[in-house]
Structure formats: structure tokens, C-alpha cells
CSV table of C-alpha atoms and ligand atoms in Angstrom, one decimal:
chain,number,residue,atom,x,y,z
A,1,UNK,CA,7.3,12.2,5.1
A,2,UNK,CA,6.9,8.3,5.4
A,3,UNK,CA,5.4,6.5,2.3
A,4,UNK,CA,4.4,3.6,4.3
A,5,UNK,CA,3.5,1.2,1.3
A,6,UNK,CA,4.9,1.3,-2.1
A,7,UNK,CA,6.6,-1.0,-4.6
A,8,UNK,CA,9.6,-0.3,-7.1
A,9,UNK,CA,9.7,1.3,-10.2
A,10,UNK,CA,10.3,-0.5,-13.6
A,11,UNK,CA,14.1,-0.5,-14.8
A,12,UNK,CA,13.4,0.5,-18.7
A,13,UNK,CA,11.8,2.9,-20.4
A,14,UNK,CA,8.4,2.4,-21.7
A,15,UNK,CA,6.2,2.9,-24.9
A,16,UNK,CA,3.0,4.4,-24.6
A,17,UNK,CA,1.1,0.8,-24.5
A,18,UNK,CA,3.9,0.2,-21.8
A,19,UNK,CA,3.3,3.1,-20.1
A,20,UNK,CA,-0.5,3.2,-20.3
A,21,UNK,CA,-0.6,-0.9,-18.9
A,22,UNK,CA,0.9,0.7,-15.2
A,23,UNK,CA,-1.4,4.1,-15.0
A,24,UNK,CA,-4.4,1.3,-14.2
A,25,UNK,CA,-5.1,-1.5,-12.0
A,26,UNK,CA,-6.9,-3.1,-15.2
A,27,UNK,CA,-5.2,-4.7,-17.8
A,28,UNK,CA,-4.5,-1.6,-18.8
A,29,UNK,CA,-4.9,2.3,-17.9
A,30,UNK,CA,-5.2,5.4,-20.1
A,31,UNK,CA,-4.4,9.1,-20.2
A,32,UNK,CA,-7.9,9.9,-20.7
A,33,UNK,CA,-8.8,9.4,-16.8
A,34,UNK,CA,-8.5,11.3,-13.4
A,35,UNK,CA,-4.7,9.9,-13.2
A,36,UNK,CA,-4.3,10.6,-16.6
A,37,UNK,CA,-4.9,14.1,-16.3
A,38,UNK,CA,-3.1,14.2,-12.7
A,39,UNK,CA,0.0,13.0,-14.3
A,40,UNK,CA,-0.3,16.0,-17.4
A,41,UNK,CA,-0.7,18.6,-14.4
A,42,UNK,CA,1.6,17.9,-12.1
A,43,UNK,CA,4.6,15.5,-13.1
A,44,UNK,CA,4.9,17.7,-16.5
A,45,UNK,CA,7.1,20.5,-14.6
A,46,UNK,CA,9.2,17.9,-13.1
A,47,UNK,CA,10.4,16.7,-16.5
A,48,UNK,CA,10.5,20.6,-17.5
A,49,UNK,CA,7.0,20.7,-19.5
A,50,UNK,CA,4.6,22.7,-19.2
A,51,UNK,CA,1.6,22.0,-17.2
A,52,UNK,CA,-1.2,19.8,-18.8
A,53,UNK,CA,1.6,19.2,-21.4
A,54,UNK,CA,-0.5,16.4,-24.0
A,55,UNK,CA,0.7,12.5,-23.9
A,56,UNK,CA,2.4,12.3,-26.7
A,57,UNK,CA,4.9,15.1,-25.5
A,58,UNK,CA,4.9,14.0,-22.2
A,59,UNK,CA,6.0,10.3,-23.4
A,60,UNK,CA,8.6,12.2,-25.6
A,61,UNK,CA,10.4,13.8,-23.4
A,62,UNK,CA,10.0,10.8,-20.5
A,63,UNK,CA,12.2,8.6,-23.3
A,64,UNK,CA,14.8,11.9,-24.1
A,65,UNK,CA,15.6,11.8,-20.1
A,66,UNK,CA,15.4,7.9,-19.9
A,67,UNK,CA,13.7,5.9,-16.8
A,68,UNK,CA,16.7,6.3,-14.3
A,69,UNK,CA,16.7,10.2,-14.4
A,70,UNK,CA,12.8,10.5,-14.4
A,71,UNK,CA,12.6,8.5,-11.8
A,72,UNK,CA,15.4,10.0,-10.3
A,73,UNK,CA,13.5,13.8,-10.1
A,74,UNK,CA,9.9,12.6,-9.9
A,75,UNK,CA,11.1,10.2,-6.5
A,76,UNK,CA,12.8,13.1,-5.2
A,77,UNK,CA,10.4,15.8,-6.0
A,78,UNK,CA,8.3,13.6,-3.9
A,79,UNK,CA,9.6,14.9,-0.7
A,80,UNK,CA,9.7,11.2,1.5
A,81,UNK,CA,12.2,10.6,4.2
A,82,UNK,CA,11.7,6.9,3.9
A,83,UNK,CA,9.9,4.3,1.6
A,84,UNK,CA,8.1,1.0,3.0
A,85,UNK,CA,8.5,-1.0,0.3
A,86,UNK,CA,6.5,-4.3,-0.5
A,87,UNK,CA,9.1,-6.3,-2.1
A,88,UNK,CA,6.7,-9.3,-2.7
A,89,UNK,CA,5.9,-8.8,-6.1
A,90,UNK,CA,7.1,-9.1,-9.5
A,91,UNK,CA,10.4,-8.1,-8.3
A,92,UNK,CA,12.7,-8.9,-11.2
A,93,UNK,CA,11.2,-5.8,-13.2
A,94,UNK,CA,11.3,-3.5,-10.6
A,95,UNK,CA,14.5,-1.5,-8.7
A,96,UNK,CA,14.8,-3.3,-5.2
A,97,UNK,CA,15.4,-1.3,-1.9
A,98,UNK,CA,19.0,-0.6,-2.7
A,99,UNK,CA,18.4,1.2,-6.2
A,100,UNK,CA,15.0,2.3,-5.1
A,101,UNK,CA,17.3,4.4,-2.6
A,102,UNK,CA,19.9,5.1,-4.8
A,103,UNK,CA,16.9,7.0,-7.1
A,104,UNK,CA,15.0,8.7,-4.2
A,105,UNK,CA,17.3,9.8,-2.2
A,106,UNK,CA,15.2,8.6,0.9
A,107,UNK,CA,16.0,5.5,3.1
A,108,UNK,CA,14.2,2.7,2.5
A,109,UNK,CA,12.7,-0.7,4.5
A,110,UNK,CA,11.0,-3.9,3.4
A,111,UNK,CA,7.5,-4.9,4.4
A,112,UNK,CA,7.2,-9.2,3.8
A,113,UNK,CA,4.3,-10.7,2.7
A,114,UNK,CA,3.7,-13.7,4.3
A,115,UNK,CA,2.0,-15.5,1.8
A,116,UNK,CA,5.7,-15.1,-0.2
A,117,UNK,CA,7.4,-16.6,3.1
A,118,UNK,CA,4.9,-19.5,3.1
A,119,UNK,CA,5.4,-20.3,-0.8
A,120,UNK,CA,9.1,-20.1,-0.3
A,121,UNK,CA,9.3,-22.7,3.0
A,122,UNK,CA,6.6,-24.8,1.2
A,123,UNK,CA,9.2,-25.2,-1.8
A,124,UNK,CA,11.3,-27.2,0.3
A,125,UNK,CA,9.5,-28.1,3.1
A,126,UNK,CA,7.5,-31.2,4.2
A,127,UNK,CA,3.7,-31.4,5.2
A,128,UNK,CA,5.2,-32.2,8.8
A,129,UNK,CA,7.9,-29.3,8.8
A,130,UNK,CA,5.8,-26.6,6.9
A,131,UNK,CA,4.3,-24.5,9.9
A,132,UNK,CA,7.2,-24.8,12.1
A,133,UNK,CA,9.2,-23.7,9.4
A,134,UNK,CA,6.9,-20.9,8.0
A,135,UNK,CA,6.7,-19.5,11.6
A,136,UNK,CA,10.9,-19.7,12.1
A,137,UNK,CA,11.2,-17.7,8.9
A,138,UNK,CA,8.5,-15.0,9.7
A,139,UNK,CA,10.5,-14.8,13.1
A,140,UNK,CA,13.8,-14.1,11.1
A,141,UNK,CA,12.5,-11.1,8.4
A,142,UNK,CA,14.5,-8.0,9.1
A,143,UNK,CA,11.4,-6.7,7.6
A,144,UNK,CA,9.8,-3.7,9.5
A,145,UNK,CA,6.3,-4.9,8.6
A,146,UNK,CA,4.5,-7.9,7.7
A,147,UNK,CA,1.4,-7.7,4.8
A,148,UNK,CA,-0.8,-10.4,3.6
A,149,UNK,CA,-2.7,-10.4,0.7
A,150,UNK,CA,-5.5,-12.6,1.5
A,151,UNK,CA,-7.8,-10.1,-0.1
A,152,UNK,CA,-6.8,-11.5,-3.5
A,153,UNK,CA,-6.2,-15.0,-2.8
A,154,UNK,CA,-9.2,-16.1,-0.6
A,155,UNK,CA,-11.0,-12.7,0.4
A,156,UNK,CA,-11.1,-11.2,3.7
A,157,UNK,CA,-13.7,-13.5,5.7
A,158,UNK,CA,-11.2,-16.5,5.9
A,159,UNK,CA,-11.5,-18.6,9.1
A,160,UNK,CA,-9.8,-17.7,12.2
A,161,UNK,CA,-7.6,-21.2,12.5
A,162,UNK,CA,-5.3,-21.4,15.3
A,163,UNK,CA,-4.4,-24.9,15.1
A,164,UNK,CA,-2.4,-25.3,11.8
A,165,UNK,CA,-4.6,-27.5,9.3
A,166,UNK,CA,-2.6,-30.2,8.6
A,167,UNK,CA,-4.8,-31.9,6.0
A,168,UNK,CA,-4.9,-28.7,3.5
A,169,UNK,CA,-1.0,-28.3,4.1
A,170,UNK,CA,-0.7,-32.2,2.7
A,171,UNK,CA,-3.3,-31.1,0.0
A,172,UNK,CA,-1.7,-28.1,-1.1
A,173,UNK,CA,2.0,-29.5,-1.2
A,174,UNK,CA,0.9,-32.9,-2.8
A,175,UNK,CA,-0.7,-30.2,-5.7
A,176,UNK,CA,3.1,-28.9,-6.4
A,177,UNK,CA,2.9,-26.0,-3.5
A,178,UNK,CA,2.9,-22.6,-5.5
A,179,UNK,CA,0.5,-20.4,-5.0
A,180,UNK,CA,-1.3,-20.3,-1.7
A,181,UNK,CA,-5.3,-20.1,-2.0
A,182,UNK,CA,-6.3,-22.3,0.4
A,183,UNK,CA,-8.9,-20.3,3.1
A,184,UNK,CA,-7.8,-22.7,6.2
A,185,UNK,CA,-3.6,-22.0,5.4
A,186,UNK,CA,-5.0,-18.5,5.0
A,187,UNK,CA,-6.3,-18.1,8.1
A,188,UNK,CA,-3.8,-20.1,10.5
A,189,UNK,CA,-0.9,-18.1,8.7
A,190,UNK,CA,-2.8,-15.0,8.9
A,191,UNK,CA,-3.2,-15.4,12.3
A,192,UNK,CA,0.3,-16.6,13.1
A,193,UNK,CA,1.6,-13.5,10.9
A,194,UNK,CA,-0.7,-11.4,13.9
A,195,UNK,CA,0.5,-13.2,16.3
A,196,UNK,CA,4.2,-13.0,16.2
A,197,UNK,CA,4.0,-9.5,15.0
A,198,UNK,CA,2.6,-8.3,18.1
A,199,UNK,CA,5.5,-10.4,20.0
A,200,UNK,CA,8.1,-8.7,17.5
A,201,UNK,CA,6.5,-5.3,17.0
A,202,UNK,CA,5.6,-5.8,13.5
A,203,UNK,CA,2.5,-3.6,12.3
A,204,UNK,CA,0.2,-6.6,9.9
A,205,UNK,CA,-0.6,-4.8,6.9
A,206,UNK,CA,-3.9,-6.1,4.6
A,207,UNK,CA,-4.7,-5.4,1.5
A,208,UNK,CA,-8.4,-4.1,1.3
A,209,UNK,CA,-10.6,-2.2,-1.6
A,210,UNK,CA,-9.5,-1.9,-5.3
A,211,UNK,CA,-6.9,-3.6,-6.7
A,212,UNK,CA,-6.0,-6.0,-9.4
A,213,UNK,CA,-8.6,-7.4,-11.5
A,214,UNK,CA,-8.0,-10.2,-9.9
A,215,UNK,CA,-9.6,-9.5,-7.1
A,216,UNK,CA,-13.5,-10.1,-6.0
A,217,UNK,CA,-13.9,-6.4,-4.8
A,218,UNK,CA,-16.5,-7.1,-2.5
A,219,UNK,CA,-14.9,-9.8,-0.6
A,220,UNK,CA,-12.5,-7.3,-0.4
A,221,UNK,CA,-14.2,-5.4,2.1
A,222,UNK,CA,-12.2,-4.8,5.4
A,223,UNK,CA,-15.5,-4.8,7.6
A,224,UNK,CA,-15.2,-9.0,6.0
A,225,UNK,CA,-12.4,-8.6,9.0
A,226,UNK,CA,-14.5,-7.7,12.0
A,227,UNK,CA,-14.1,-11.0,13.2
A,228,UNK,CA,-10.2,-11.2,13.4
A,229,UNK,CA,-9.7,-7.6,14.7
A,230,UNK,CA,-11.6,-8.8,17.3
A,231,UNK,CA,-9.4,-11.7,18.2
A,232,UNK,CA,-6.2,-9.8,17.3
A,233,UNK,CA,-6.3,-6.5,19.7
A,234,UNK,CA,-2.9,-7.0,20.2
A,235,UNK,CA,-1.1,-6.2,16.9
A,236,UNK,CA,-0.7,-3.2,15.1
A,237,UNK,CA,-3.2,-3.4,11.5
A,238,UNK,CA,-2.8,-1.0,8.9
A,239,UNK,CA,-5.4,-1.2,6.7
A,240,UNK,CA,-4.5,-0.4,3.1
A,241,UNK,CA,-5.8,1.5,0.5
A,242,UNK,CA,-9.7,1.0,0.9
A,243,UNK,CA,-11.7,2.5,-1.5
A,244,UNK,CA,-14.4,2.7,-1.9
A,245,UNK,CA,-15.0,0.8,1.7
A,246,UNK,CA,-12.9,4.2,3.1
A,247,UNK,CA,-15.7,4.4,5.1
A,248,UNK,CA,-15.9,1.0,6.5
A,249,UNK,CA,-12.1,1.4,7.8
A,250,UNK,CA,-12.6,4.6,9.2
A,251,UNK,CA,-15.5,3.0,11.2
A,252,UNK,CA,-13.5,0.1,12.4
A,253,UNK,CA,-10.2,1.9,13.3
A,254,UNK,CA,-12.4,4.0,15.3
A,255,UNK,CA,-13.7,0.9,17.1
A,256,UNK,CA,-10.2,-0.9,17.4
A,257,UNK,CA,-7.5,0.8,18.5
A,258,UNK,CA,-5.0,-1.0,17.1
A,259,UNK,CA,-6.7,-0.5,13.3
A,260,UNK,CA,-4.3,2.0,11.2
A,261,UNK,CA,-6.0,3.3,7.6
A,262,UNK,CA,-4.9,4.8,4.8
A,263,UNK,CA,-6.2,5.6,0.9
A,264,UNK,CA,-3.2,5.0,-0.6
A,265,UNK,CA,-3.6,3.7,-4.0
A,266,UNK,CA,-6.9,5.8,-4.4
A,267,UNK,CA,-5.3,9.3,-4.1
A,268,UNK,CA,-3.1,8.9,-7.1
A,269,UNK,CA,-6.5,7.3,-9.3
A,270,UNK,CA,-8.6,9.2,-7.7
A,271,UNK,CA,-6.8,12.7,-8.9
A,272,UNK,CA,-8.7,15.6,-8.6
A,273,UNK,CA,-11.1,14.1,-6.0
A,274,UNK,CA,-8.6,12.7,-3.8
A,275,UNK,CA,-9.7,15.6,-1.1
A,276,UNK,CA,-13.3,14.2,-0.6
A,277,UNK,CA,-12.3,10.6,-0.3
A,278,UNK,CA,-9.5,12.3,2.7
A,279,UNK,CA,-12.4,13.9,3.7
A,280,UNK,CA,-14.3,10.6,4.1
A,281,UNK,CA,-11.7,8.9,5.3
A,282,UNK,CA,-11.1,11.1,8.2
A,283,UNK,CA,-15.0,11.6,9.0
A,284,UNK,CA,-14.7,9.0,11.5
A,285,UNK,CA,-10.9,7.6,11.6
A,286,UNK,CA,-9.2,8.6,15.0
A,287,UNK,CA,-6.2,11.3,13.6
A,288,UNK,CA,-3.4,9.6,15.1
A,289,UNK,CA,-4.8,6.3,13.2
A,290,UNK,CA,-4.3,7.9,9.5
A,291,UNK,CA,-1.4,6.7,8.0
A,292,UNK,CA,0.3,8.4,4.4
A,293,UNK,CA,1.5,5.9,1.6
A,294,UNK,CA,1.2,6.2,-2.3
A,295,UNK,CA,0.8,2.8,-3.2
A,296,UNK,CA,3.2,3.7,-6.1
A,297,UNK,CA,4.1,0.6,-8.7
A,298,UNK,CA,5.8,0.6,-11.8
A,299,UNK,CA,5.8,4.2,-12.5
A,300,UNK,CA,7.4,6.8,-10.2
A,301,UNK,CA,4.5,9.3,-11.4
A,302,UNK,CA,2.5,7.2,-8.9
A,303,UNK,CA,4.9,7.9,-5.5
A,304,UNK,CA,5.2,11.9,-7.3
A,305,UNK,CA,1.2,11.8,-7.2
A,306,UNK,CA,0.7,10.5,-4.0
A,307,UNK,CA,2.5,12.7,-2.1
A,308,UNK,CA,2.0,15.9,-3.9
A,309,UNK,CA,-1.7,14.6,-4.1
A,310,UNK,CA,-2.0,14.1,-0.6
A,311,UNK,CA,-0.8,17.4,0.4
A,312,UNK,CA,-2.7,18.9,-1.8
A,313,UNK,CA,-6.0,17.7,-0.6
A,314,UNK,CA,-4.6,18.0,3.3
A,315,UNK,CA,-4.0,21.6,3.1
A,316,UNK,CA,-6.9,22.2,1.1
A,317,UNK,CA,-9.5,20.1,4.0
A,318,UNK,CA,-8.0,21.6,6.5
A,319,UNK,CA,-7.8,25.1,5.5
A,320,UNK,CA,-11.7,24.4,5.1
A,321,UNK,CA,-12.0,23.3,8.5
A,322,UNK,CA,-10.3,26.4,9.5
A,323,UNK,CA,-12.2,28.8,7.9
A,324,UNK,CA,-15.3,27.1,9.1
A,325,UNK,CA,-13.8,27.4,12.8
A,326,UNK,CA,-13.9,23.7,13.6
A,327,UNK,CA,-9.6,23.6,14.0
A,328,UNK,CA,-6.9,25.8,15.1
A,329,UNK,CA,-4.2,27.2,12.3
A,330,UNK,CA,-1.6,24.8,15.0
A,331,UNK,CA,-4.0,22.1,15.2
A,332,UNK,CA,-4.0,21.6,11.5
A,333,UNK,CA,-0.4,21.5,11.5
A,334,UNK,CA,-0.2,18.9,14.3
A,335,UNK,CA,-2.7,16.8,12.4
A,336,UNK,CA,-1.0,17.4,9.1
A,337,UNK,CA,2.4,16.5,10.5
A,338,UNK,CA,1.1,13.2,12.4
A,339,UNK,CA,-0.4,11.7,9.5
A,340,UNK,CA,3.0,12.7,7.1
A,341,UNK,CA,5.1,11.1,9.3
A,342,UNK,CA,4.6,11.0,13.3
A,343,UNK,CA,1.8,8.2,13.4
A,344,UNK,CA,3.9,6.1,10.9
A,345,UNK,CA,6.9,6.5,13.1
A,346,UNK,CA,5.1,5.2,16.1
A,347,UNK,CA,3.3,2.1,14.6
A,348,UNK,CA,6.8,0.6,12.7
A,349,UNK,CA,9.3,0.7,15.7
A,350,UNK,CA,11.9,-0.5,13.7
A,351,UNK,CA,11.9,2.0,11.3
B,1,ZN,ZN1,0.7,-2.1,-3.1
């Protein structure tokens, strides 16, 4: 299987406030909650509870194993072949690709953010040197995949710029540089990111739907990126994690071609429910456009969930669909396997 977007795990072991701040997007999560229950039911037996094992026991015997070997079964009870990790955030807490592999037992790849690469060439750059440098270094990632978070810093309808805005560069490095909000540097590097990753064969990932509190959810909205899919027909875009605009991506990757989905992120929240939001999600999606990922951060009960989530509700929706007649018993396993793995393997060449 190929988690096609997920971040680290944190290298310490955690209290129950410390624990609880990473089972959320908010400030901070709780047991009492769809993941909450998700992680009682199905990462208990991993760490040799039983199922539905309360919190308090669960956090016990989490700090009797320690962070390395928890992480160490619950990544490899996973089941993933290889880990696409976004390395662009917060990295000194969490395990890099090297330990991340060390843990799993899987391979893993980097995805770059280009809003990192900019912030990094701006720290050293000049107004006149910034966008030939920020292209040159977007051009040299080994990265297999590019990702921008302009969902968090601008929203999704910034402006499609193609020639590169010289008088917000000179504003935004005469303000110190740092972090990158500007809508017209969004959209040229945006745009520049598409560009040279259909030259290079790097898949654009976006950030869409839920997320951080930080975010304006309904700027958020991948349909806020009609306008650029349009322009950009060339490069491979996965859109990632989507709820609760699911829907909305499953509409526009079956209108462009070149649009990948997932509901990464979602599944592990979502729990229980993750098999009607797959359900949703592959109403209209094209089947070789669905991609797998877990979205785990922080805490390797998210990668566990994802996956074991995922097949969960993929078996289940499909051995409706069976029973109602609408797919073949070999069909189902063609679909299953394509979205595990095959379609991944196709859209990341360098993988
Ligand atoms: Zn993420």
C-alpha cells in the first residue's frame, strides 16, 4: 500500500494533555470523539489491550512500551510499502524520512512544499534574484512531489500570475521575508510549482477541506480552484483530504483528468463513518483518480487508523456493491488494489 501524504511521528512520549493536543486539528482533541473511540477499538490490540481498552489504560501502557516501540508496531501493523512524507512542517519534533523508515519498515520519499522553498531562497535572496532562484531550487528537490499550502495562507481563489510580481516580492522581503501570505507570490509560485512539475513529472499536491484552525474552511474549498485546473491540464493534482467539499473534488476530478482525490485526514476523524464519506467520494470520482493516504501527524495511531480504516470501509462498500450486483467479486479487487497502491504508482513516477 502507498500512504501518499503523511508527516512524522513525535520523538517522546506523551501525557494525556500531550496526547489529546495531536488526536485533533483544534487546539486540542479528545478521547471522547469518533477518533477517540477509533483509536480504543482498533490500536488497543496492537499494544496488547483489549479492544475498547479505556484512556487511562491505553495511555498507561503507551508510556510502559515508550514512543519508539509503539510506533514501531502501530507503523508496521499498518501494512504500507512506502510513505510520502511532507517534510515541511514542524520538523524538529517529528522523526524525518530516515527514522520514519527505520520505525515502519516501509520505504519512504519526500513531498516539498513550495511555500518552504520560497521562505528558504527569500532568506537570502534579493528582490531581483528571488524568482529565478525559487524556480532553480524547485528544479533541484529530489522530492517525488510538490504540495502547496495556499489553502491556509491565502485560500484557494488566488490569482493566476504568470509574470512574477515584482512589487509584492520587494514588499514582502523589505517586511523581513518569513512567512509567505501574499495572494500574487501565491499565485505566480503556485503556478510555477505547476508548471515545472509537469516538465519534471512531479504530481502538485493542495491542501483542501479541514485542517488547522487556522484555516478559513470555506476558502478552502477545492471548487475555489476551477479556474487554475483549467489553465494547468498538464500537471498531475492531487487533491488532499477534502472534507466535507469530498464531493466538490469528486466532481472536478471527474471533469479534469489530471485531478487526483483523496479523504485522507477525514478517514482517521471521521472513524466509524469513514465508509459513507468513501462512498461519497467515489459517487463521482473516476476509480483510477482515487488516491490512499492517512494524513497521519504526530501520533502513529493516525497512519494505524488510516489504513486499517480505509480497508475497512473499502471492503465493506464494495462488498455492498456486490451484493447489490453493481460489481464483479474481481472488479472489486481491481478497484481495491488501484486505489491501495496502483494509481499512486502511476501519478509519482519517481517513486
Ligand atoms: Zn498533512
Amino acid at each position: 500500500m502507498i500512504d501518499h501524504h503523511c508527516h512524522g511521528v513525535v520523538r517522546r512520549d506523551l501525557d494525556r494533555a500531550g496526547f489529546e493536543a495531536l488526536l485533533g486539528e483544534g487546539t486540542a482533541g479528545t478521547f471522547d470523539s469518533a477518533v477517540g473511540l477509533a483509536v480504543r477499538r482498533w490500536c488497543a490490540p496492537v499494544l496488547d489491550l483489549p479492544e475498547h481498552a479505556g484512556p487511562a489504560s491505553y495511555l498507561d501502557r503507551r508510556a510502559e512500551l515508550g514512543w519508539r516501540e509503539v510506533s514501531t508496531r502501530l507503523l508496521s501493523a499498518a501494512g504500507v510499502t512506502d510513505w510520502l512524507l511532507d517534510t515541511g512542517f514542524e520538523q524538529g519534533s517529528l522523526t524525518g524520512l530516515a527514522e520514519f523508515a527505520e520505525l515502519s519498515g516501509g520505504r519512504t520519499h519526500e513531498i516539498a512544499r513550495l511555500e518552504s522553498i520560497a521562505e528558504e531562497v527569500a532568506r537570502t535572496s534579493s528582490a531581483a534574484g528571488l524568482f529565478d532562484g525559487i524556480e532553480q531550487a524547485i528544479r533541484a528537490t529530489e522530492a517525488v512531489g510538490l504540495k502547496t499550502i495556499a489553502a491556509y495562507r491565502c485560500g484557494l481563489d488566488f490569482p493566476l500570475v504568470e509574470s512574477p510580481p515584482v512589487r509584492a516580492a520587494e514588499a514582502w522581503l523589505r517586511s523581513g521575508g518569513g512567512r509567505l501570505t501574499d495572494p500574487e507570490l501565491i499565485g505566480w509560485l503556485v503556478g510555477t510549482g505547476a508548471r515545472i512539475g509537469a516538465e519534471l513529472g512531479l504530481p502538485l499536491q493542495f491542501h483542501t477541506g479541514f485542517g488547522d484552525p487556522d484555516l478559513v474552511l470555506h476558502r478552502a474549498d477545492p471548487s475555489l480552484l476551477t479556474g487554475f485546473l483549467r489553465e494547468n491540464t498538464d500537471t498531475s493534482i492531487m487533491l488532499l483530504h477534502c472534507w466535507p467539499f469530498h464531493r466538490n473534488a469528486g466532481y472536478l476530478a471527474h471533469v479534469f483528468r489530471n485531478v487526483s482525490v483523496d479523504v485522507g485526514l477525514a478517514i482517521p476523524y471521521v472513524g466509524h463513518r469513514s465508509t459513507a464519506v468513501l462512498a461519497e467520494l467515489l459517487e463521482l470520482a473516476p476509480y483510477d483518480s482515487v488516491l490512499f493516504s492517512s494524513d497521519g501527524y504526530g501520533l502513529p495511531e493516525l497512519h494505524y487508523l488510516g489504513s486499517v480504516l480505509w480497508r475497512r470501509a473499502m471492503t465493506q462498500l464494495t462488498d455492498t456493491w456486490i451484493a447489490d450486483g453493481a460489481i464483479t467479486p474481481a472488479d472489486a479487487d481491481r478497484l481495491i488494489e488501484s486505489v491501495a497502491h496502483g494509481n499512486a504508482s502511476g501519478i509519482y513516477p519517481r517513486i
